[in-house]
mmCIF file of C-alpha atoms in Angstrom:
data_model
loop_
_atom_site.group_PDB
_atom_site.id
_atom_site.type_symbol
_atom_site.label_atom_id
_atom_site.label_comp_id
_atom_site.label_asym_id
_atom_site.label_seq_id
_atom_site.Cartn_x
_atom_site.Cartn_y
_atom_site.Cartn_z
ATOM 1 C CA UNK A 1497 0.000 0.000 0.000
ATOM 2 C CA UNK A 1498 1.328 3.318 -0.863
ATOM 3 C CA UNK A 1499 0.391 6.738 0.804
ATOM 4 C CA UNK A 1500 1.324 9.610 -1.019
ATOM 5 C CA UNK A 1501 1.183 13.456 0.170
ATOM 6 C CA UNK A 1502 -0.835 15.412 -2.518
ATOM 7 C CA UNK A 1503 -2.825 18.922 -1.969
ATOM 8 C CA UNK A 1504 -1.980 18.689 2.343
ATOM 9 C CA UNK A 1505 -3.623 15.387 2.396
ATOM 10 C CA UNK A 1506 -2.575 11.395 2.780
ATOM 11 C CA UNK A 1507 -4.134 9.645 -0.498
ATOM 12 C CA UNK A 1508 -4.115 5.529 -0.627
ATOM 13 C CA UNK A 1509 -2.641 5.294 -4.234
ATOM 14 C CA UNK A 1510 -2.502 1.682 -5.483
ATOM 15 C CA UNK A 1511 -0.573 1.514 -9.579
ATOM 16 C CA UNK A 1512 -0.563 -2.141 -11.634
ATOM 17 C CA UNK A 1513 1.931 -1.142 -14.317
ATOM 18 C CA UNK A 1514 1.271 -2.023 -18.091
ATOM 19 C CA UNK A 1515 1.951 -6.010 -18.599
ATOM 20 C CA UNK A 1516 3.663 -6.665 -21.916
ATOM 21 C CA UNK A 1517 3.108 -3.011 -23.160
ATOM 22 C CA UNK A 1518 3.250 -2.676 -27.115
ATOM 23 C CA UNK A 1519 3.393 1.042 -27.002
ATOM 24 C CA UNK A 1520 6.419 2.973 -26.468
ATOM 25 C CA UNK A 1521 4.517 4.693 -24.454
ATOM 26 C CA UNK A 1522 1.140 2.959 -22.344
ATOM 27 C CA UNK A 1523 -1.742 5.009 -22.216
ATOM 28 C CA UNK A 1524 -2.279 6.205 -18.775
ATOM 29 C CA UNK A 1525 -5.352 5.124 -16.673
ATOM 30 C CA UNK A 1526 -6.929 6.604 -14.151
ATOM 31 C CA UNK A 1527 -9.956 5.213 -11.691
ATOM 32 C CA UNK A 1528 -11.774 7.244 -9.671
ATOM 33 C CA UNK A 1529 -14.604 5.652 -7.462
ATOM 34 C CA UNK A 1530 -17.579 6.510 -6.194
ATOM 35 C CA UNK A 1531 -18.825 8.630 -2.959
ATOM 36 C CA UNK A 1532 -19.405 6.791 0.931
ATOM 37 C CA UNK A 1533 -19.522 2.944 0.479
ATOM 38 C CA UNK A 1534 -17.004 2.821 -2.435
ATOM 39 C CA UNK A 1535 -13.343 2.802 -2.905
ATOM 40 C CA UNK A 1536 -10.625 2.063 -5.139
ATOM 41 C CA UNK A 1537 -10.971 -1.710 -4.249
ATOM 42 C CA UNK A 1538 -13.906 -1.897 -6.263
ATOM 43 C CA UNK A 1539 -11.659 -1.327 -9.596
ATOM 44 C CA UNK A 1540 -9.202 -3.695 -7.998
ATOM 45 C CA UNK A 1541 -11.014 -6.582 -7.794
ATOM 46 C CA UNK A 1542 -12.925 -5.811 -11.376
ATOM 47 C CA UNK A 1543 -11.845 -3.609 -14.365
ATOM 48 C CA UNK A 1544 -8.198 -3.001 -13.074
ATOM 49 C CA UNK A 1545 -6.167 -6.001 -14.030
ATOM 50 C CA UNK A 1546 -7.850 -6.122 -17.578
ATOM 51 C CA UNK A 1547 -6.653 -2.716 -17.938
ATOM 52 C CA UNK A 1548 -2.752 -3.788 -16.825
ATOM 53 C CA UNK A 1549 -3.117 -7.306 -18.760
ATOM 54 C CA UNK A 1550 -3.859 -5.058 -22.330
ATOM 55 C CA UNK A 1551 -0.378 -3.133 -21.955
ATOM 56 C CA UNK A 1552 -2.046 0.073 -19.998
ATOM 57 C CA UNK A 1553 -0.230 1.557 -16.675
ATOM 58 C CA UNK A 1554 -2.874 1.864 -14.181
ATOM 59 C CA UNK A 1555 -3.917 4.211 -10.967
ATOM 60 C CA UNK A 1556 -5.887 3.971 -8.559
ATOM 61 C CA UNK A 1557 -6.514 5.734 -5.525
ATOM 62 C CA UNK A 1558 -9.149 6.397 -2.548
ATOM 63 C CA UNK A 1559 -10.960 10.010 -2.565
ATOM 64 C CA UNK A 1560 -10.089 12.005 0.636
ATOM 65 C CA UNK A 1561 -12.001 10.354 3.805
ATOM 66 C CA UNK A 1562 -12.643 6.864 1.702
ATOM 67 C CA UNK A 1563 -10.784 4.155 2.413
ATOM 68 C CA UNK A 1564 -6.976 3.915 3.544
ATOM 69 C CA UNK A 1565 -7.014 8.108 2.646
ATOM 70 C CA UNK A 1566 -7.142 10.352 5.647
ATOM 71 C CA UNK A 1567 -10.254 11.490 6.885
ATOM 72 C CA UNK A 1568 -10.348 15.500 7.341
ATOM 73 C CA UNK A 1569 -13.133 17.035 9.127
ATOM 74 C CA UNK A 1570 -13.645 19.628 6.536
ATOM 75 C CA UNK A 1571 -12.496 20.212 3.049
ATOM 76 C CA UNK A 1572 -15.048 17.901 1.126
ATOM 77 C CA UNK A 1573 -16.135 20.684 -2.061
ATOM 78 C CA UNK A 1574 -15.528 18.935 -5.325
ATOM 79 C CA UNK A 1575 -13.220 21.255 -6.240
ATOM 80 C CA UNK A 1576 -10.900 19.994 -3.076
ATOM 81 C CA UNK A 1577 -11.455 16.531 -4.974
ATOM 82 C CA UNK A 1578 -10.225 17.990 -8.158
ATOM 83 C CA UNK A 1579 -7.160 19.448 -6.745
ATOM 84 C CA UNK A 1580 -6.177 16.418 -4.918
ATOM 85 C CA UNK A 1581 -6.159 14.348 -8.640
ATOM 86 C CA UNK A 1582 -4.252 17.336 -9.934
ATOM 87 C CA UNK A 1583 -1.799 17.284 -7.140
ATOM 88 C CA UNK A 1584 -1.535 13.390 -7.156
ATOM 89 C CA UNK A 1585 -1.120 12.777 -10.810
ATOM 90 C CA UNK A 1586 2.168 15.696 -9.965
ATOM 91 C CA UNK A 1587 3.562 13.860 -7.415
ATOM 92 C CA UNK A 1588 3.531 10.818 -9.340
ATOM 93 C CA UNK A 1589 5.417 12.374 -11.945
ATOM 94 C CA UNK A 1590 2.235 11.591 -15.058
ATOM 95 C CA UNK A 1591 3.439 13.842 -17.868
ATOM 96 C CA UNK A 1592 1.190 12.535 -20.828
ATOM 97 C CA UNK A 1593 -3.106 13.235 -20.816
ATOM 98 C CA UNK A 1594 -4.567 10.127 -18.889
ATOM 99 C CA UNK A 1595 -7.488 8.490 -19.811
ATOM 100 C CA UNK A 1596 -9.884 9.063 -16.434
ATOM 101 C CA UNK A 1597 -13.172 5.822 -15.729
ATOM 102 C CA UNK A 1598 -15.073 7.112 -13.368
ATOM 103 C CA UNK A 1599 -17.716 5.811 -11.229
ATOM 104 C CA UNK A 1600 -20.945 7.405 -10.057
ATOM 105 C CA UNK A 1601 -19.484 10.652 -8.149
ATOM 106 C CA UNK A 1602 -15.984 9.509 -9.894
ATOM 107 C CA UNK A 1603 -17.699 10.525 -12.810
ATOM 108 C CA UNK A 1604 -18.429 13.614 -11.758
ATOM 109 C CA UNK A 1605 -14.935 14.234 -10.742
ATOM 110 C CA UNK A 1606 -13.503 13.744 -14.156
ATOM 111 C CA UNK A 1607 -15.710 16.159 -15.800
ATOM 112 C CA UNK A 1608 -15.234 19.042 -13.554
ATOM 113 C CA UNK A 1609 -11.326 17.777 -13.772
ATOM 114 C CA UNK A 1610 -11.687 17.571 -17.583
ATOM 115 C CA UNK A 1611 -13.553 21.360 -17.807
ATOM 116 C CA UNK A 1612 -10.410 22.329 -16.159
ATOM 117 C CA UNK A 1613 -7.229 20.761 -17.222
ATOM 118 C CA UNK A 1614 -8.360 19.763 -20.501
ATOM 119 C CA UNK A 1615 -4.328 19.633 -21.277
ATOM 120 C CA UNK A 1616 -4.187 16.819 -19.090
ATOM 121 C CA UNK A 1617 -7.307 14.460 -20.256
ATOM 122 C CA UNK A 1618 -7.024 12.665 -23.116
ATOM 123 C CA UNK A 1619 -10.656 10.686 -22.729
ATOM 124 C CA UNK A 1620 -13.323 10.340 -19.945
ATOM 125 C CA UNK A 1621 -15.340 7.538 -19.649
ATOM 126 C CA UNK A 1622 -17.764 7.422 -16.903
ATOM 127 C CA UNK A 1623 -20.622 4.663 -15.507
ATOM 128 C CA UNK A 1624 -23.714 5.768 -13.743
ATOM 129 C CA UNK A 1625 -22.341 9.204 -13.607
ATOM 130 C CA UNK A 1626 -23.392 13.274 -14.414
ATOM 131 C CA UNK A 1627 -21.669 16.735 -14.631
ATOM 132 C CA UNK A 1628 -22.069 18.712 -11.642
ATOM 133 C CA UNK A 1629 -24.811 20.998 -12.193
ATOM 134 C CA UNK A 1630 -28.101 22.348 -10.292
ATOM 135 C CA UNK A 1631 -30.309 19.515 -10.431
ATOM 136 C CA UNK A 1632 -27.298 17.325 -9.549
ATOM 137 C CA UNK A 1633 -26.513 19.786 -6.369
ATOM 138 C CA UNK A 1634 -30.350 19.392 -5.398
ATOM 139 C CA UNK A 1635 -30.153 15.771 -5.485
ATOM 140 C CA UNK A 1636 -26.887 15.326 -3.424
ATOM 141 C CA UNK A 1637 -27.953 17.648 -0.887
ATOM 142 C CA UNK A 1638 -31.365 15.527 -0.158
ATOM 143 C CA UNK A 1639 -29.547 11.919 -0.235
ATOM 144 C CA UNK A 1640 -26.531 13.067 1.606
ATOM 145 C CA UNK A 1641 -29.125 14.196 4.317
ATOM 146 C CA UNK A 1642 -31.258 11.166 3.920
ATOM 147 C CA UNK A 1643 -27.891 8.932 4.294
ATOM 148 C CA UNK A 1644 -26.608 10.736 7.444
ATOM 149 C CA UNK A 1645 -29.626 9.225 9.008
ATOM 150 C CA UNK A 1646 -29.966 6.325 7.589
ATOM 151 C CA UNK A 1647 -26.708 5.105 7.531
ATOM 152 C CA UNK A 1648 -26.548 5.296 11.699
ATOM 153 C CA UNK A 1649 -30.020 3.320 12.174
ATOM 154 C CA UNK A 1650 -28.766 0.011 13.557
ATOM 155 C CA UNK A 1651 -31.456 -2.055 12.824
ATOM 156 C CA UNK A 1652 -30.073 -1.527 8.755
ATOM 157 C CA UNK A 1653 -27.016 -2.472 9.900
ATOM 158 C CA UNK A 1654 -28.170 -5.899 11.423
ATOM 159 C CA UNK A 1655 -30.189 -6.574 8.175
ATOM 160 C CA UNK A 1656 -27.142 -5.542 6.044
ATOM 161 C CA UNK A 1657 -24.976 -8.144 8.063
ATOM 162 C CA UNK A 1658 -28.135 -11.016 7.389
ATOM 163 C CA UNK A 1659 -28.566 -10.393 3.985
ATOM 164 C CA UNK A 1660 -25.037 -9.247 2.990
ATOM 165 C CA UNK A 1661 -22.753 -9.977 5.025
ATOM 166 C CA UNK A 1662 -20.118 -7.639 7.747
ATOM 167 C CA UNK A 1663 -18.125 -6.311 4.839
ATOM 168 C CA UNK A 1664 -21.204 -4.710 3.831
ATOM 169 C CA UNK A 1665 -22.171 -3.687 6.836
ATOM 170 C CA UNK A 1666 -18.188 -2.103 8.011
ATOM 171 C CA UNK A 1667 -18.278 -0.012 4.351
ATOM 172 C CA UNK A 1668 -22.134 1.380 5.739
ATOM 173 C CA UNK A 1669 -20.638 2.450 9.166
ATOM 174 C CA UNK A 1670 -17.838 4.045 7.623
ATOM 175 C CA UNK A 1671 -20.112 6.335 5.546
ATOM 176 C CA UNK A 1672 -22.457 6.990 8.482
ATOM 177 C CA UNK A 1673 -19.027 8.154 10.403
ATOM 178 C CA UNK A 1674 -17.999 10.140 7.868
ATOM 179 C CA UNK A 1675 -21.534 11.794 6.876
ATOM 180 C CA UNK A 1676 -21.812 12.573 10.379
ATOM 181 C CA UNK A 1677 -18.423 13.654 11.837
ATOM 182 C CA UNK A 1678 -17.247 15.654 8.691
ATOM 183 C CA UNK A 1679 -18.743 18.851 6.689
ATOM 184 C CA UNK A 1680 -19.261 16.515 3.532
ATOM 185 C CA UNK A 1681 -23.000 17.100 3.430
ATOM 186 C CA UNK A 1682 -23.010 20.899 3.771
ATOM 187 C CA UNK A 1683 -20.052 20.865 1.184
ATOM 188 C CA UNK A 1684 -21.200 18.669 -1.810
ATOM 189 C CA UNK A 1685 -23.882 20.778 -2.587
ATOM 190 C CA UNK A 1686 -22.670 24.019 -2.035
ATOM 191 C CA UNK A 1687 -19.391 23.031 -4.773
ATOM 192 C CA UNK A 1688 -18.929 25.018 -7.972
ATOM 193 C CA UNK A 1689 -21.188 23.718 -10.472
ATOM 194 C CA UNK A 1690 -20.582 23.343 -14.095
ATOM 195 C CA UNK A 1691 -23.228 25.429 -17.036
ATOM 196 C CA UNK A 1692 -24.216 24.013 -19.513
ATOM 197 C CA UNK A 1693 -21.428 26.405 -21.814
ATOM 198 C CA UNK A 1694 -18.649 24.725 -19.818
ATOM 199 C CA UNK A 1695 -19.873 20.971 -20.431
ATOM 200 C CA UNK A 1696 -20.749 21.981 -24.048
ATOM 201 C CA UNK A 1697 -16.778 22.772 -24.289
ATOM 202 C CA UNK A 1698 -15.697 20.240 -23.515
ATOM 203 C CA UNK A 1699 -13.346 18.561 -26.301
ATOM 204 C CA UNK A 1700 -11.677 15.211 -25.214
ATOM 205 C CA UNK A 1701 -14.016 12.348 -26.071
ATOM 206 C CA UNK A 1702 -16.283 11.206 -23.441
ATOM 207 C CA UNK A 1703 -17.759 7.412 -23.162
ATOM 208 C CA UNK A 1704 -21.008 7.399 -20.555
ATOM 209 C CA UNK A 1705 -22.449 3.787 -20.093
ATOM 210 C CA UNK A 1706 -25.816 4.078 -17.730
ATOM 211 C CA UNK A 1707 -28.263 0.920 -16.589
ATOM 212 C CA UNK A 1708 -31.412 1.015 -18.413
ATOM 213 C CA UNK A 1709 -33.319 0.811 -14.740
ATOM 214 C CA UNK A 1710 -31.224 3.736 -13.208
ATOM 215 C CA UNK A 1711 -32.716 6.694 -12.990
ATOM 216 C CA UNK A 1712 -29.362 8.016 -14.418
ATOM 217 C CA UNK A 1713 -30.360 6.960 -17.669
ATOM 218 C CA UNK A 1714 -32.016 9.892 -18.658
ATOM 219 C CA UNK A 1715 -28.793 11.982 -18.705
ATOM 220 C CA UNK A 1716 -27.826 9.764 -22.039
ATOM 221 C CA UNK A 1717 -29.751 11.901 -25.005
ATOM 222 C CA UNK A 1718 -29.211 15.228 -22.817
ATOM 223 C CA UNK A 1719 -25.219 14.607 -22.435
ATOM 224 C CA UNK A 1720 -24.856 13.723 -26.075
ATOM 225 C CA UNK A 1721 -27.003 17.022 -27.413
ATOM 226 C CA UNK A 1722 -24.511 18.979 -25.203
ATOM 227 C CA UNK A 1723 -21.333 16.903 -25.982
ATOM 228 C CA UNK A 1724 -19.545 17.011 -29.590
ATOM 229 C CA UNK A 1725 -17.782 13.847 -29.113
ATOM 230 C CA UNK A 1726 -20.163 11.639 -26.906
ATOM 231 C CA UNK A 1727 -21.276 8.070 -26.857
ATOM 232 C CA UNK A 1728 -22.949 6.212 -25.038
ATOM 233 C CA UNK A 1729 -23.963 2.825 -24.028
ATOM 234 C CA UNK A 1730 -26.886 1.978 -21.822
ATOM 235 C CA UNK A 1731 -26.761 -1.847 -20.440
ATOM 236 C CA UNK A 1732 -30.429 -3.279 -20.311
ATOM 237 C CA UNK A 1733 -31.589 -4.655 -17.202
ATOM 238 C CA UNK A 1734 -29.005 -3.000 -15.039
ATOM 239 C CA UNK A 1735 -30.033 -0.283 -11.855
ATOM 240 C CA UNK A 1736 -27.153 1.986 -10.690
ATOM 241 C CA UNK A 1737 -24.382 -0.573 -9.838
ATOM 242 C CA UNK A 1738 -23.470 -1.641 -13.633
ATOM 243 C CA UNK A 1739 -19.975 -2.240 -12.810
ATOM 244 C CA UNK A 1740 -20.794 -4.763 -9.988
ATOM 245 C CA UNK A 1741 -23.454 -6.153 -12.445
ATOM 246 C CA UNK A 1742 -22.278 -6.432 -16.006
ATOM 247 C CA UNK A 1743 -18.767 -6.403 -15.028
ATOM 248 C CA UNK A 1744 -17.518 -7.793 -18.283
ATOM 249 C CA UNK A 1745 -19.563 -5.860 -20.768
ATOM 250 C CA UNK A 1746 -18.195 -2.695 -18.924
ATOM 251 C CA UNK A 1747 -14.192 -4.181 -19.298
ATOM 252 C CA UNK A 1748 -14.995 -4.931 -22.695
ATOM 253 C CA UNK A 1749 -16.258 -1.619 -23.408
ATOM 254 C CA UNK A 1750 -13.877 0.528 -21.234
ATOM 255 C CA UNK A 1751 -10.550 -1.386 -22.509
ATOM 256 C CA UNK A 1752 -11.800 -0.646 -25.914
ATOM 257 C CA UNK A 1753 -12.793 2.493 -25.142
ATOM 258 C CA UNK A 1754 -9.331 3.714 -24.223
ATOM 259 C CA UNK A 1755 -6.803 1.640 -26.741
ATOM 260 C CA UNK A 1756 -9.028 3.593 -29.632
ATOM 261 C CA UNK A 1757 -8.600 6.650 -28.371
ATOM 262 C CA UNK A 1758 -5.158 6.286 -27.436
ATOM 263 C CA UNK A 1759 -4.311 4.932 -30.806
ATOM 264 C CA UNK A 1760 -6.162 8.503 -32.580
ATOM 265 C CA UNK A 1761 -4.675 10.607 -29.837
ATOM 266 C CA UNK A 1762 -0.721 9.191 -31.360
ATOM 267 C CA UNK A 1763 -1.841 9.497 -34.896
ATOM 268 C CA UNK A 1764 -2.843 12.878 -34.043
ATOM 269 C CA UNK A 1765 0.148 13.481 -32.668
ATOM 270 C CA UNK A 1766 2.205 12.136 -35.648
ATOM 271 C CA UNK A 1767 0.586 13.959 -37.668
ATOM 272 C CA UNK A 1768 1.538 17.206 -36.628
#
């Protein structure tokens, strides 16, 4: 496990180098996970591997007060989570635009980061994810308060631990802990928001895959009216957790995803 120092806080950083790489140079991956119950193990145990195995270098790392990253009392804006992937990707020395996955609010990372460092994102792909904007600030500020409560009632934690077992139930208590003894709900909604002219500039091709249960879903024809280069996928019969559920469609997808776009970001290059 490796803890690295970036914007005045202690970030879990975990790499699998590119396996076998047949580029001079591997295109760069970054994973960002989602908000409370997730962390970077979820991309350990799932798309990171794959990624290493098809000649990519891989990073992953746990969002301030997730995981094996310290847990600050305040400082939870999305901008704060923006400058700790700018700082990060400095202090591990990432010269080249990295291709950013992210998950539900990893998603949401990556755009804002991708709005502003567009020098240093050469694709986004995101799953279950949106942009930062009003109705997302609206909808974080009602299930961040809902989850505070919810998260502490022990009587979900007992049925967690029947039906899922104590892992599930440890990851619940460690969001309850965090909703409640940090400023994270107060500061996710109040974070600078993205309009609809700053998403609309965005230039670096962006892949969004959605479950066709989620309520996510209907982001897909409004993202790709806004977005120049957009596609996007939307897996039938999956609710919000599509990576857990159609794990291999969304490897399949995501490798290919990337080794395209890092093959027409070289010829680009070249042809200069």
């Amino acid at each position: 496990m490796a803890v690295i120092n970036a914007n005045g806080i202690a970030l879990h950083v975990e790499q699998m180098p590119a396996r076998n790489p047949t580029d001079a140079a591997p295109p760069t991956v970054v994973f960002v996970h989602g908000m409370l119950v997730d962390s970077l193990v979820s991309y350990y145990f799932t798309l990171a591997p794959a990624f290493a195995a098809e000649g990519m270098d891989v990073i992953m790392y746990d969002l301030r007060g997730h995981g094996h990253s310290e847990r600050v009392p305040s400082g939870y804006l999305l901008e704060d989570f923006v400058d700790d992937l700018d700082a990060l990707l400095d202090r591990l020395e990432v010269t080249g635009p990295v291709h950013l996955v992210g998950n539900s609010y990893g998603g949401t990372i990556a755009f804002s980061y991708a709005a502003r460092r567009p020098d240093r994102v050469a694709s986004v792909a995101v799953i279950e994810s949106e942009p930062a904007t009003e109705a997302w600030s609206r909808k974080m500020a009602v299930n961040l308060r809902r989850g505070a409560d919810e998260f502490a009632r022990t009587d979900l934690h007992e049925q967690l631990t029947r039906e899922h077992g104590a892992h599930v139930t440890r990851r619940v208590k460690s969001a309850s802990r965090l909703l409640n003894s940090s400023t994270m709900a107060r500061d996710i909604p109040a974070s600078r928001l993205l309009e609809e002219d700053e998403i609309r500039a965005l230039r670096c091709p962006v892949l969004a895959v959605y479950g066709s249960e989620s309520e996510l879903a209907d982001q897909e024809p409004w993202l790709k009216s806004l977005l120049t280069d957009c596609r996007t996928v939307v897996v039938p019969d999956q609710e919000h957790w599509v990576l857990m559920g159609a794990t291999d469609l969304v490897r399949d997808l995501l490798t290919g995803w990337v080794r395209e776009h890092h093959v027409a970001g070289a010829a680009e290059v070249g042809g200069r």
